[in-house]
Short mmCIF file of C-alpha atoms and ligand atoms in Angstrom, two decimals:
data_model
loop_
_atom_site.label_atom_id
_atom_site.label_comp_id
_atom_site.label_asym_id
_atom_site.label_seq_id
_atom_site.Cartn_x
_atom_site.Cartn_y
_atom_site.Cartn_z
CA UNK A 1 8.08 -31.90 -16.50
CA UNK A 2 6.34 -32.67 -13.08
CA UNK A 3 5.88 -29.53 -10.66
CA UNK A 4 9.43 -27.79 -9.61
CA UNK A 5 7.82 -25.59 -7.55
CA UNK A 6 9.05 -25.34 -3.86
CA UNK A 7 6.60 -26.26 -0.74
CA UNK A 8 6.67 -22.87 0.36
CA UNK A 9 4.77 -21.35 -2.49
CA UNK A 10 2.40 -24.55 -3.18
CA UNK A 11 1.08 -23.66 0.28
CA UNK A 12 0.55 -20.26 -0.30
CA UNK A 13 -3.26 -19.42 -0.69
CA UNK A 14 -3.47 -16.75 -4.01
CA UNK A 15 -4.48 -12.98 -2.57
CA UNK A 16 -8.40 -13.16 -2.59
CA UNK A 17 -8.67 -9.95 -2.67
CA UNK A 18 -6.48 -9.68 -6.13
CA UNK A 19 -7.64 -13.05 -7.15
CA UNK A 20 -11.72 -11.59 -7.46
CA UNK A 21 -10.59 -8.39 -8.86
CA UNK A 22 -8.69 -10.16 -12.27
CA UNK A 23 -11.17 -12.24 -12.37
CA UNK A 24 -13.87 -9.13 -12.65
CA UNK A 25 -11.48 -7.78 -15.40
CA UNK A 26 -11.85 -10.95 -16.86
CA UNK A 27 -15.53 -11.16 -17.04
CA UNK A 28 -16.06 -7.66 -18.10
CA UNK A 29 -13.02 -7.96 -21.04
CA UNK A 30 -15.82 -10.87 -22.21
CA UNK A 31 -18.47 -8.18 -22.47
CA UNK A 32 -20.49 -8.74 -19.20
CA UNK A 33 -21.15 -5.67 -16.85
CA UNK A 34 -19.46 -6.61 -13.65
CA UNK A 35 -19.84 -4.59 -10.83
CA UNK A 36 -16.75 -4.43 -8.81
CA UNK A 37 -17.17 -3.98 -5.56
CA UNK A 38 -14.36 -6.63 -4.35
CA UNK A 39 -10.89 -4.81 -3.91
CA UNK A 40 -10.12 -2.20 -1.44
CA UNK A 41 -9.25 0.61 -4.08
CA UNK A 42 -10.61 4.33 -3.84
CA UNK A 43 -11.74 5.65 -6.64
CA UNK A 44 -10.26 9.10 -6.76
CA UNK A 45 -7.39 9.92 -8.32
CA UNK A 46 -3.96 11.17 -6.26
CA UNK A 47 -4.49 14.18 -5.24
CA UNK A 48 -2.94 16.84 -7.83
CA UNK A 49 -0.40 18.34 -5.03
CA UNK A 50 1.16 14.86 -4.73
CA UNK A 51 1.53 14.22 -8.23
CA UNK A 52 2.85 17.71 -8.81
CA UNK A 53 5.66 16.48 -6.66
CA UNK A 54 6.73 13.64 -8.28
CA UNK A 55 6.75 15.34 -11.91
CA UNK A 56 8.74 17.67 -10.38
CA UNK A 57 11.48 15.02 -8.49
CA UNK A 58 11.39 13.55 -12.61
CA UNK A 59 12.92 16.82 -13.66
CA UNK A 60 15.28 17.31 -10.64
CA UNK A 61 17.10 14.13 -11.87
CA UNK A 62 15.92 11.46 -8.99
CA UNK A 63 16.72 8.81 -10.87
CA UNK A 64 19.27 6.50 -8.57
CA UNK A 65 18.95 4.26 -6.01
CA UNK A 66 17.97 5.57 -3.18
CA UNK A 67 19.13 4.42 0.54
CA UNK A 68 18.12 0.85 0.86
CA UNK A 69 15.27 1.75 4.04
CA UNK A 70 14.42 5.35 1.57
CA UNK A 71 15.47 8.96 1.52
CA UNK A 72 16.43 10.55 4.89
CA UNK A 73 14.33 13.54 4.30
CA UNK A 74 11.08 11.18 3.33
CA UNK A 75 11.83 9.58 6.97
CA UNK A 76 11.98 13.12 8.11
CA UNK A 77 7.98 13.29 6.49
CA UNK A 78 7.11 10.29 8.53
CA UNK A 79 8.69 11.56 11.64
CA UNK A 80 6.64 14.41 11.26
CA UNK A 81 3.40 12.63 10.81
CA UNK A 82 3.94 9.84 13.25
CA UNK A 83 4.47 12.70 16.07
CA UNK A 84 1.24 15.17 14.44
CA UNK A 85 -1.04 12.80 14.05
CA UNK A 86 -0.08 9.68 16.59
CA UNK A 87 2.11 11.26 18.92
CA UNK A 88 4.62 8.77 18.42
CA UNK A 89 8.24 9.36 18.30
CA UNK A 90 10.41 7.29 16.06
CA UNK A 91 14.05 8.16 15.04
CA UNK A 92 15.38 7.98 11.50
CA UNK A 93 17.13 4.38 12.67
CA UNK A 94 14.04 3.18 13.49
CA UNK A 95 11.89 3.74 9.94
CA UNK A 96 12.00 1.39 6.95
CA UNK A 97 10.52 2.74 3.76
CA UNK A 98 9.07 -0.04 1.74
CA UNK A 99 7.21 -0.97 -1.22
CA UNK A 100 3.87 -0.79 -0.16
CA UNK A 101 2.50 -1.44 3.82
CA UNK A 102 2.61 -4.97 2.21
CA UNK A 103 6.45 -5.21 1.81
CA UNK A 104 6.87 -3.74 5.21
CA UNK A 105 4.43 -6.48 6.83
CA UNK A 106 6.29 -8.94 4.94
CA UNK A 107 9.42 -8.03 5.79
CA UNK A 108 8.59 -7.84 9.38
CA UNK A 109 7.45 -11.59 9.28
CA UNK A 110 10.87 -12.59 8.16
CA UNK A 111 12.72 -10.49 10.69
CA UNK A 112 11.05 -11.77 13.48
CA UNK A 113 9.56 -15.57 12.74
CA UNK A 114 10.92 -18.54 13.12
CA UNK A 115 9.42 -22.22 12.12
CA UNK A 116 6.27 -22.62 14.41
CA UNK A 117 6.68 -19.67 15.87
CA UNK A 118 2.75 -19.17 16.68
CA UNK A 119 0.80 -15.69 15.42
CA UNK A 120 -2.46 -14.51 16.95
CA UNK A 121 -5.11 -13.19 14.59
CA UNK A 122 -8.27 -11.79 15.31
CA UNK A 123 -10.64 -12.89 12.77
CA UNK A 124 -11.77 -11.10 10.69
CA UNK A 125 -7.78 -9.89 9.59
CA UNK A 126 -6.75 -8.64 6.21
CA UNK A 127 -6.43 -11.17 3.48
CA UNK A 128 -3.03 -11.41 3.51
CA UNK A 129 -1.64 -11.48 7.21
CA UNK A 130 -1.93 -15.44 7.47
CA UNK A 131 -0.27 -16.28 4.30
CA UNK A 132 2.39 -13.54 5.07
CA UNK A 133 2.85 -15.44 8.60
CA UNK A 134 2.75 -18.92 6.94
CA UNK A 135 5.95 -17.90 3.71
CA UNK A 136 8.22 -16.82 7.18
CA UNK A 137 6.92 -20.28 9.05
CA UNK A 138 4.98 -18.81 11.43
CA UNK A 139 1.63 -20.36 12.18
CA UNK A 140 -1.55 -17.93 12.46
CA UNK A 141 -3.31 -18.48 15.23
CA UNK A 142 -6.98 -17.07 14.65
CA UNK A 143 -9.22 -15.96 17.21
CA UNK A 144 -12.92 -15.83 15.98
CA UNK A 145 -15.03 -12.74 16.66
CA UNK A 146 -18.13 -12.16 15.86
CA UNK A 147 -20.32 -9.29 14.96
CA UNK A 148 -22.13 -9.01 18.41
CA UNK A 149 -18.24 -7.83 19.59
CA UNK A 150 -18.34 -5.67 16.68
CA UNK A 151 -15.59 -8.10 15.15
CA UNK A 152 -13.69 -6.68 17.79
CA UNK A 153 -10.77 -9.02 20.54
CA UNK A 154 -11.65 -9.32 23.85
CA UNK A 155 -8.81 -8.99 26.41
CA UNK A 156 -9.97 -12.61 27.93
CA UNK A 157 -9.80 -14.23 23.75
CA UNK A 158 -6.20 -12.43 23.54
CA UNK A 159 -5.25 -13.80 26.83
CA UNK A 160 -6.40 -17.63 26.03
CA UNK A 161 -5.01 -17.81 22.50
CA UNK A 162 -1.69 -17.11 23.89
CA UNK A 163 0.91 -19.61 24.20
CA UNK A 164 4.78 -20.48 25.26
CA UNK A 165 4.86 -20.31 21.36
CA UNK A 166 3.10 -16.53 20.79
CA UNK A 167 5.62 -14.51 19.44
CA UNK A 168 3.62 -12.18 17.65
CA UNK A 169 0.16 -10.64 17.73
CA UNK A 170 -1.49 -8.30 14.35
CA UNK A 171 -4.11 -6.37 14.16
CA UNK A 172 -4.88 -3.38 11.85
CA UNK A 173 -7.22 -0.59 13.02
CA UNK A 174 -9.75 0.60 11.15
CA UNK A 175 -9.91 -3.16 10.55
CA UNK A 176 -10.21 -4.47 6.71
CA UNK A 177 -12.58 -5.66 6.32
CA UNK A 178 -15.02 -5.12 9.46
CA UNK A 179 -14.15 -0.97 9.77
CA UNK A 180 -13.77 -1.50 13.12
CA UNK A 181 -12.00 0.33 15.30
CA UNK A 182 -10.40 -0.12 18.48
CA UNK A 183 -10.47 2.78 21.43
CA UNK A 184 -7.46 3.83 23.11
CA UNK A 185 -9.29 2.20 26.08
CA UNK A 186 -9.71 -1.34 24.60
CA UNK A 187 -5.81 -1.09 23.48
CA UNK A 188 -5.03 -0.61 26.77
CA UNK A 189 -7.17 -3.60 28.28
CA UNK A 190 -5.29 -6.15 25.56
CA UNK A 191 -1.50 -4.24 26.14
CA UNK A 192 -2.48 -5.37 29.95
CA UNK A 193 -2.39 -8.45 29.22
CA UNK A 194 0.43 -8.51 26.41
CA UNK A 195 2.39 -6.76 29.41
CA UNK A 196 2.44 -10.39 31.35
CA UNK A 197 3.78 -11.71 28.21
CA UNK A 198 6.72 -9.67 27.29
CA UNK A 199 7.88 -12.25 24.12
CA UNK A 200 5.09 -11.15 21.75
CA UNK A 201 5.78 -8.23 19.70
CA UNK A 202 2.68 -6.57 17.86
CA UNK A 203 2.06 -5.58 14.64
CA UNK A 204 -0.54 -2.49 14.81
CA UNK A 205 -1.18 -1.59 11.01
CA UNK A 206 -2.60 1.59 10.55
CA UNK A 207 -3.34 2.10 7.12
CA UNK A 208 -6.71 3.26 7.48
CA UNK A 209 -5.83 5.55 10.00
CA UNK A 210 -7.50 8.77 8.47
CA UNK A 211 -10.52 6.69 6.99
CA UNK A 212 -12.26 7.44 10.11
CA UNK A 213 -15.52 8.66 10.48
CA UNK A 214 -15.45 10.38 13.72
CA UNK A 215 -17.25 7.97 16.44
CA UNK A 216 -13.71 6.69 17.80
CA UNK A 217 -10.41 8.21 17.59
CA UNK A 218 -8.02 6.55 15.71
CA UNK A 219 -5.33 5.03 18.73
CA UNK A 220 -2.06 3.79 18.52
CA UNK A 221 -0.75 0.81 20.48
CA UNK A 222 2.71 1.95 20.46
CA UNK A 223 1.73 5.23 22.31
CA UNK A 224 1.31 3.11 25.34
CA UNK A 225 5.10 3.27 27.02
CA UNK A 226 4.95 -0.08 28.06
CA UNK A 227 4.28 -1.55 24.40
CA UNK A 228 6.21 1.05 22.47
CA UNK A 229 9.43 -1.36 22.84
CA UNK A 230 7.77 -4.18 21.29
CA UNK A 231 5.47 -3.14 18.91
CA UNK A 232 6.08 -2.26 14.70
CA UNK A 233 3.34 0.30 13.71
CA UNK A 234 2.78 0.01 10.27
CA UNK A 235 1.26 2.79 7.96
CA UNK A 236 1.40 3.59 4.23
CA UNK A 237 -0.24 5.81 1.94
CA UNK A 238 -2.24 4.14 -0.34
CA UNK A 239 -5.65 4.15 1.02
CA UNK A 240 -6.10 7.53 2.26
CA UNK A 241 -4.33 9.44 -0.56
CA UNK A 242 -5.54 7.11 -3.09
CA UNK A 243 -1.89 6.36 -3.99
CA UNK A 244 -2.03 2.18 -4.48
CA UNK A 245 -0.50 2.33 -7.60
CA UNK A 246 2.33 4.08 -6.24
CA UNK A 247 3.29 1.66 -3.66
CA UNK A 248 4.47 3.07 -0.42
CA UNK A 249 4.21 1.93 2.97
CA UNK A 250 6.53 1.93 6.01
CA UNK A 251 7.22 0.90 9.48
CA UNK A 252 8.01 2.52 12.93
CA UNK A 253 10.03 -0.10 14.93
CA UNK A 254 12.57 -0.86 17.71
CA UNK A 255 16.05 -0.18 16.03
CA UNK A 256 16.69 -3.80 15.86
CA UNK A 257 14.12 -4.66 13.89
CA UNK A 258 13.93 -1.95 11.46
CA UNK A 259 17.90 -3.16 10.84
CA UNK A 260 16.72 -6.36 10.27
CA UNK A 261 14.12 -5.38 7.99
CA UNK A 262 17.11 -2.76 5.84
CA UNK A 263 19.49 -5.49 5.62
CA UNK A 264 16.23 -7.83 4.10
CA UNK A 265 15.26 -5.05 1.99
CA UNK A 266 19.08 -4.95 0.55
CA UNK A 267 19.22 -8.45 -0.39
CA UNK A 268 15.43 -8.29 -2.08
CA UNK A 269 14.68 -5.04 -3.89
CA UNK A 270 16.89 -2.22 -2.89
CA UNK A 271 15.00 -0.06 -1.55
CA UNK A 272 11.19 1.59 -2.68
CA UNK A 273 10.92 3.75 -5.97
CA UNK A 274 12.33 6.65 -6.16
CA UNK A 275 9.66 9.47 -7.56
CA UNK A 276 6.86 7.70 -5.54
CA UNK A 277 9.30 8.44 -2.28
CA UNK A 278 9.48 11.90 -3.69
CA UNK A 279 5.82 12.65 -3.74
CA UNK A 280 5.00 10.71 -0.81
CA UNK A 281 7.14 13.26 1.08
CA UNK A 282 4.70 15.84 0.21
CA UNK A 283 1.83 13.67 1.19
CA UNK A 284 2.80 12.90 5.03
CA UNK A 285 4.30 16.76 5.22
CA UNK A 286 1.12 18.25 4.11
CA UNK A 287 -1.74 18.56 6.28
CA UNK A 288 -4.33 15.69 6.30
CA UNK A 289 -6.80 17.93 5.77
CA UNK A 290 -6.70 18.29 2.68
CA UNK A 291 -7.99 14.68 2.34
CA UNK A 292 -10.60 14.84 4.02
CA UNK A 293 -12.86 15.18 1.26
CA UNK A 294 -12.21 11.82 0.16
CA UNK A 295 -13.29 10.54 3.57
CA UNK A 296 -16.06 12.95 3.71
CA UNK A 297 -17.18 11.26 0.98
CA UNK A 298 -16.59 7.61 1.84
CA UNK A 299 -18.63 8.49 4.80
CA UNK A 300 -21.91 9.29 2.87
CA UNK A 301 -21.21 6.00 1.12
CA UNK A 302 -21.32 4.12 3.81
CA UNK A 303 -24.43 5.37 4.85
CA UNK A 304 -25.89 4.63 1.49
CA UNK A 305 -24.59 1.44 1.40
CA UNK A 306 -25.51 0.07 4.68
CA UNK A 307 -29.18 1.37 4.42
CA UNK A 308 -29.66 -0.78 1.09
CA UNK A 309 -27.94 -3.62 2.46
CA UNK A 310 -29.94 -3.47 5.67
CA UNK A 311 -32.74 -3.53 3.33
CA UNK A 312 -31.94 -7.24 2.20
CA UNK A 313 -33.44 -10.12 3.94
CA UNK A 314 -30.45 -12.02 5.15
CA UNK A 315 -28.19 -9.52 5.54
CA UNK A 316 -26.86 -8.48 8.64
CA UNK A 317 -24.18 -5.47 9.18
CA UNK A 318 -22.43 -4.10 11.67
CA UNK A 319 -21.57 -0.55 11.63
CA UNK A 320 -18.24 0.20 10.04
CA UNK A 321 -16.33 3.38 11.78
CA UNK A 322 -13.70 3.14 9.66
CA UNK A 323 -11.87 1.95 6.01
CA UNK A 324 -14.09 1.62 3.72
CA UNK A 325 -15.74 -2.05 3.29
CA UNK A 326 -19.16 -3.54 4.94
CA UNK A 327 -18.76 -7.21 5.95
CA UNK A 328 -22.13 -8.48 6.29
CA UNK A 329 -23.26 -11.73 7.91
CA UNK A 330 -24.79 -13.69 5.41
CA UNK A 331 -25.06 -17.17 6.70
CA UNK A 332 -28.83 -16.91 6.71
CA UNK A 333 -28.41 -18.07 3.55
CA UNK A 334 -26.73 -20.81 3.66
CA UNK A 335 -28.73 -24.60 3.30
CA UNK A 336 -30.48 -22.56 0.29
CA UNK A 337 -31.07 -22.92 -2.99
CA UNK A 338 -31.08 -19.86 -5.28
CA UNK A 339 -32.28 -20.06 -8.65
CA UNK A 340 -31.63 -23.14 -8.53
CA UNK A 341 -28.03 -22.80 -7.00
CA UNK A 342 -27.29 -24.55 -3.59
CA UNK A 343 -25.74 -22.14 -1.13
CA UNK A 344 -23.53 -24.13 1.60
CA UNK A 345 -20.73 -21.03 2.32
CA UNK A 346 -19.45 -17.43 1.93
CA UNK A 347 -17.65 -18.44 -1.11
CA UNK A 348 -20.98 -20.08 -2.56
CA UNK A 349 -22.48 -16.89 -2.15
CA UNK A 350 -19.94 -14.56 -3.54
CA UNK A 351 -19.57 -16.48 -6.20
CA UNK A 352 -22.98 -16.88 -6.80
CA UNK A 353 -23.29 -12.81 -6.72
CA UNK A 354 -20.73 -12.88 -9.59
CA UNK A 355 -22.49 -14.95 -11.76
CA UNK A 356 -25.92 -14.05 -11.23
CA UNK A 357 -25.84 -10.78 -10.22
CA UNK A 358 -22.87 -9.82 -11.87
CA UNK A 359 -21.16 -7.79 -8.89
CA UNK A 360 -17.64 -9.06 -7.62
CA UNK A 361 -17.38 -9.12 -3.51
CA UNK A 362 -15.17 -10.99 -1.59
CA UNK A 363 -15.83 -14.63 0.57
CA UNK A 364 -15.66 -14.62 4.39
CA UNK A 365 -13.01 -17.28 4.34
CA UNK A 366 -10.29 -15.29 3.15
CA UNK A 367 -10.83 -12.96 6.53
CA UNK A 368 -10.88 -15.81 8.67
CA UNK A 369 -14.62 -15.30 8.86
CA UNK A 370 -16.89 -17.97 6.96
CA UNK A 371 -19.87 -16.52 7.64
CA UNK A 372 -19.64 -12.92 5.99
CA UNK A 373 -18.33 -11.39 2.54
CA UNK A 374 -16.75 -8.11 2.46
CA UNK A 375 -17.96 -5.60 0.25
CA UNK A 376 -16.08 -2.66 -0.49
CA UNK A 377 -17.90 1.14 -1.02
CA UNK A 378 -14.66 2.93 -2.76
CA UNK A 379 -16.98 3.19 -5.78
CA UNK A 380 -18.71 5.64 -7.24
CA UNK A 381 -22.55 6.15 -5.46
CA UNK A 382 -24.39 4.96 -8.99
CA UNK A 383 -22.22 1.68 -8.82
CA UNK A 384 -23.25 1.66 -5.33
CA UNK A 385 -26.76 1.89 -5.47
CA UNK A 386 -26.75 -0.55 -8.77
CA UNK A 387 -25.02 -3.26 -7.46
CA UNK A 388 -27.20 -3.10 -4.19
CA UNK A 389 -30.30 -3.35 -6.20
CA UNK A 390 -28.94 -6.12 -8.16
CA UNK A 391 -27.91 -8.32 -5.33
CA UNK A 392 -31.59 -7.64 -3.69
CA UNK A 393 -33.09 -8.82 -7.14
CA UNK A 394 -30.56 -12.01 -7.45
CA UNK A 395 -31.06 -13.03 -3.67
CA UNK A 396 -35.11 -12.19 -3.78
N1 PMP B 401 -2.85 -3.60 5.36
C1 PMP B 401 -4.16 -3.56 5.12
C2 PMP B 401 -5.10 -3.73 6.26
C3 PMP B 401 -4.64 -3.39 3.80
O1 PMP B 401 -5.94 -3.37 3.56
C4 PMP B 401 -3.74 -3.26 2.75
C5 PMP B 401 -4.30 -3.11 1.36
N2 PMP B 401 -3.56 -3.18 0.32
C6 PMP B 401 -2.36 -3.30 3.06
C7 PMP B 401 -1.96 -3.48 4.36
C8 PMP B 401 -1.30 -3.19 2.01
O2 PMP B 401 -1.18 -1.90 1.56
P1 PMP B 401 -0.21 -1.48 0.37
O3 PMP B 401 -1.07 -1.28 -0.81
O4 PMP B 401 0.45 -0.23 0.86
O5 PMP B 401 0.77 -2.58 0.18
N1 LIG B 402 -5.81 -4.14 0.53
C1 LIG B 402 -6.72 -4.13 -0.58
C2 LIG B 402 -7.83 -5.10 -0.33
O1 LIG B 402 -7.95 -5.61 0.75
C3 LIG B 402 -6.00 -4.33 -1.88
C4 LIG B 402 -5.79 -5.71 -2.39
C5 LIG B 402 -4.67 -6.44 -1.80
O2 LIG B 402 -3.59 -5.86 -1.65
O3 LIG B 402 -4.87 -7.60 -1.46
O4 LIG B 402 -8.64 -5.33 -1.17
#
């Protein structure tokens, strides 16, 4: 039978990120020691206060359904946080519980998009913002950065990407996968020019919020008055309380588009699990404190990492303030030949990592960034310093 399949999914570019990571379980299920270093997974188990929480919502019986946009005392939680630790203030009718900060992105896409409608990128954005943009008909819209800007927009690149067409602009800071981070200050300079152009709505996802390693505070582009109307802040918890697995993110939003997103969520999956809701209550009402040791420790990986990368011919970092990836320019490289392999892109080289050095990264290209790969450090500092050497011996 020829190929049923719709047009919507045949042009929908398979998750990178997820793509390299079965394909390391792949490789090392046929006996080779891969190295993975490609998706953006801590390491550390769930802390044992969250999972105490959801053993004990097991034995209090949540076992139903739970409101479509989740519990009203989990959106309590994130009320909580949002006003602790961003000073934002959402109401319960503006919060959408979802399955995973993905969900919630996705869901926001469909809400808002229609065909053509034009979304501004700065490059380099997660992995799965332009194929996320492209399944509601949007059109990404990617502004190149480079690594002399710290990967960072400029207010004048915001201001000539923008179009009768803009309807949307997304960022997330800490950015995955440069670690940047914007300052309140630089916020401000691109809401100034967002506030000549009150159509676009902006997504701010702030998943690595608490990954930060202290050079500049983590800022929030809805705590700007002007912007708080228009933009969705998106958060979740599986990056800084190593929760992936359990697959919760959410939004803050103007009513009318977190009622949008409910009645999508209705229609799709009915709302987020119920024991992960449970224990993610505990997680946002406790104080973030008590994961800082996980940072702490991403922090001294970092500096591991980027002094043996920095140590490579050829490879040029910037200095990640946040998350936890490096994304090094590697386009020195390309025109080469090693060992005998030619290198003409990113996705040469990652590739070529994988097979000859046995260590799984990520290309450039999926970022919106063909000259860099993204490397992630949530792994343990043996891996670290192992992988590192054996890159330095495949590229030598
Ligand atoms: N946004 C960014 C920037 C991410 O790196 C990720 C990683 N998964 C997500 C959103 C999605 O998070 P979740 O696992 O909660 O779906
Ligand atoms: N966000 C992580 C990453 O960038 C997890 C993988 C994914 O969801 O694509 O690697």
């Amino acid at each position: 039978m020829s190929n049923q399949l719709s047009d919507r999914i045949n042009n929908v570019t398979p998750s990178a990120t997820l793509e390299m990571a079965a394909k390391a379980r792949e490789l090392r299920a046929a006996g080779k020691d891969i190295i993975g270093l490609s998706l953006g997974e801590p390491d550390f188990n769930t802390p044992d206060y969250i999972k105490d929480a959801a053993i004990q919502a097991v034995h209090d019986d949540y076992n139903s359904y739970t409101p479509v946009d989740g519990y009203v005392d989990l959106k309590d939680a994130i009320i909580t946080k949002l006003k602790r630790d961003n000073n934002l203030t959402y109401d319960r009718s503006q919060l959408v519980v979802s399955t995973g900060a993905k969900q919630a992105l996705y869901n926001v896409a469909q809400v808002v998009l229609n065909d053509g409608d034009e979304v501004i990128l700065p490059c380099p954005y997660w992995v799965s913002y332009s194929d996320i943009v492209k399944l509601a008909g949007g059109v990404p819209v990617e502004v190149a950065t480079s690594i002399d800007t710290d990967f960072k927009m400029t207010p004048e690149q915001l201001e000539s990407a923008i179009t009768p067409k803009t309807k949307m602009l997304w960022y997330s800071s800490p950015c995955n996968p440069s670690g940047s981070i914007y300052s309140k200050e630089e916020l401000r300079a691109l809401a100034d020019v967002l506030k000549k152009y009150p159509q676009i709505i902006i997504v701010s996802d702030e998943i690595y919020e608490h990954i930060n390693y202290g050079v500049t505070a983590h800022a929030s582009m809805a705590s700007f008055e002007d912007m708080y109307d228009r933009t969705v802040t998106v958060n979740g918890v599986a990056k800084a309380f190593a929760m992936t697995g359990w697959r919760i993110g959410y939004i803050g939003a103007p009513t009318y588009i977190a009622r949008a997103c409910n009645k999508l969520q209705g229609q799709v999956t009915s709302g987020a699990n119920c024991i992960a809701q449970r224990a993610v209550i505990t997680a946002l009402v406790e104080s973030p404190s008590r994961i800082q040791f996980m940072v702490d420790e991403f922090k001294e990986r970092r500096t591991l990492i980027l002094g043996l990368l920095n140590s490579i011919e050829g490879f040029k970092c910037n200095e990640p303030e946040g998350a936890f990836y490096v994304f090094p320019d590697i386009k020195a490289y390309f025109g080469k030949t090693l060992n005998g392999t030619m290198i003409n892109n990113a996705s040469d080289f990652a590739m070529y990592l994988l097979e000859n050095a046995n260590v799984a990264t990520v290309t450039g290209d999926a970022f919106g960034n063909g000259n860099c790969i993204r490397i992630s450090y949530a792994a343990s500092e043996k891996d670290i310093r192992e992988a590192v050497s054996r890159i330095k011996i495949a590229v030598g």
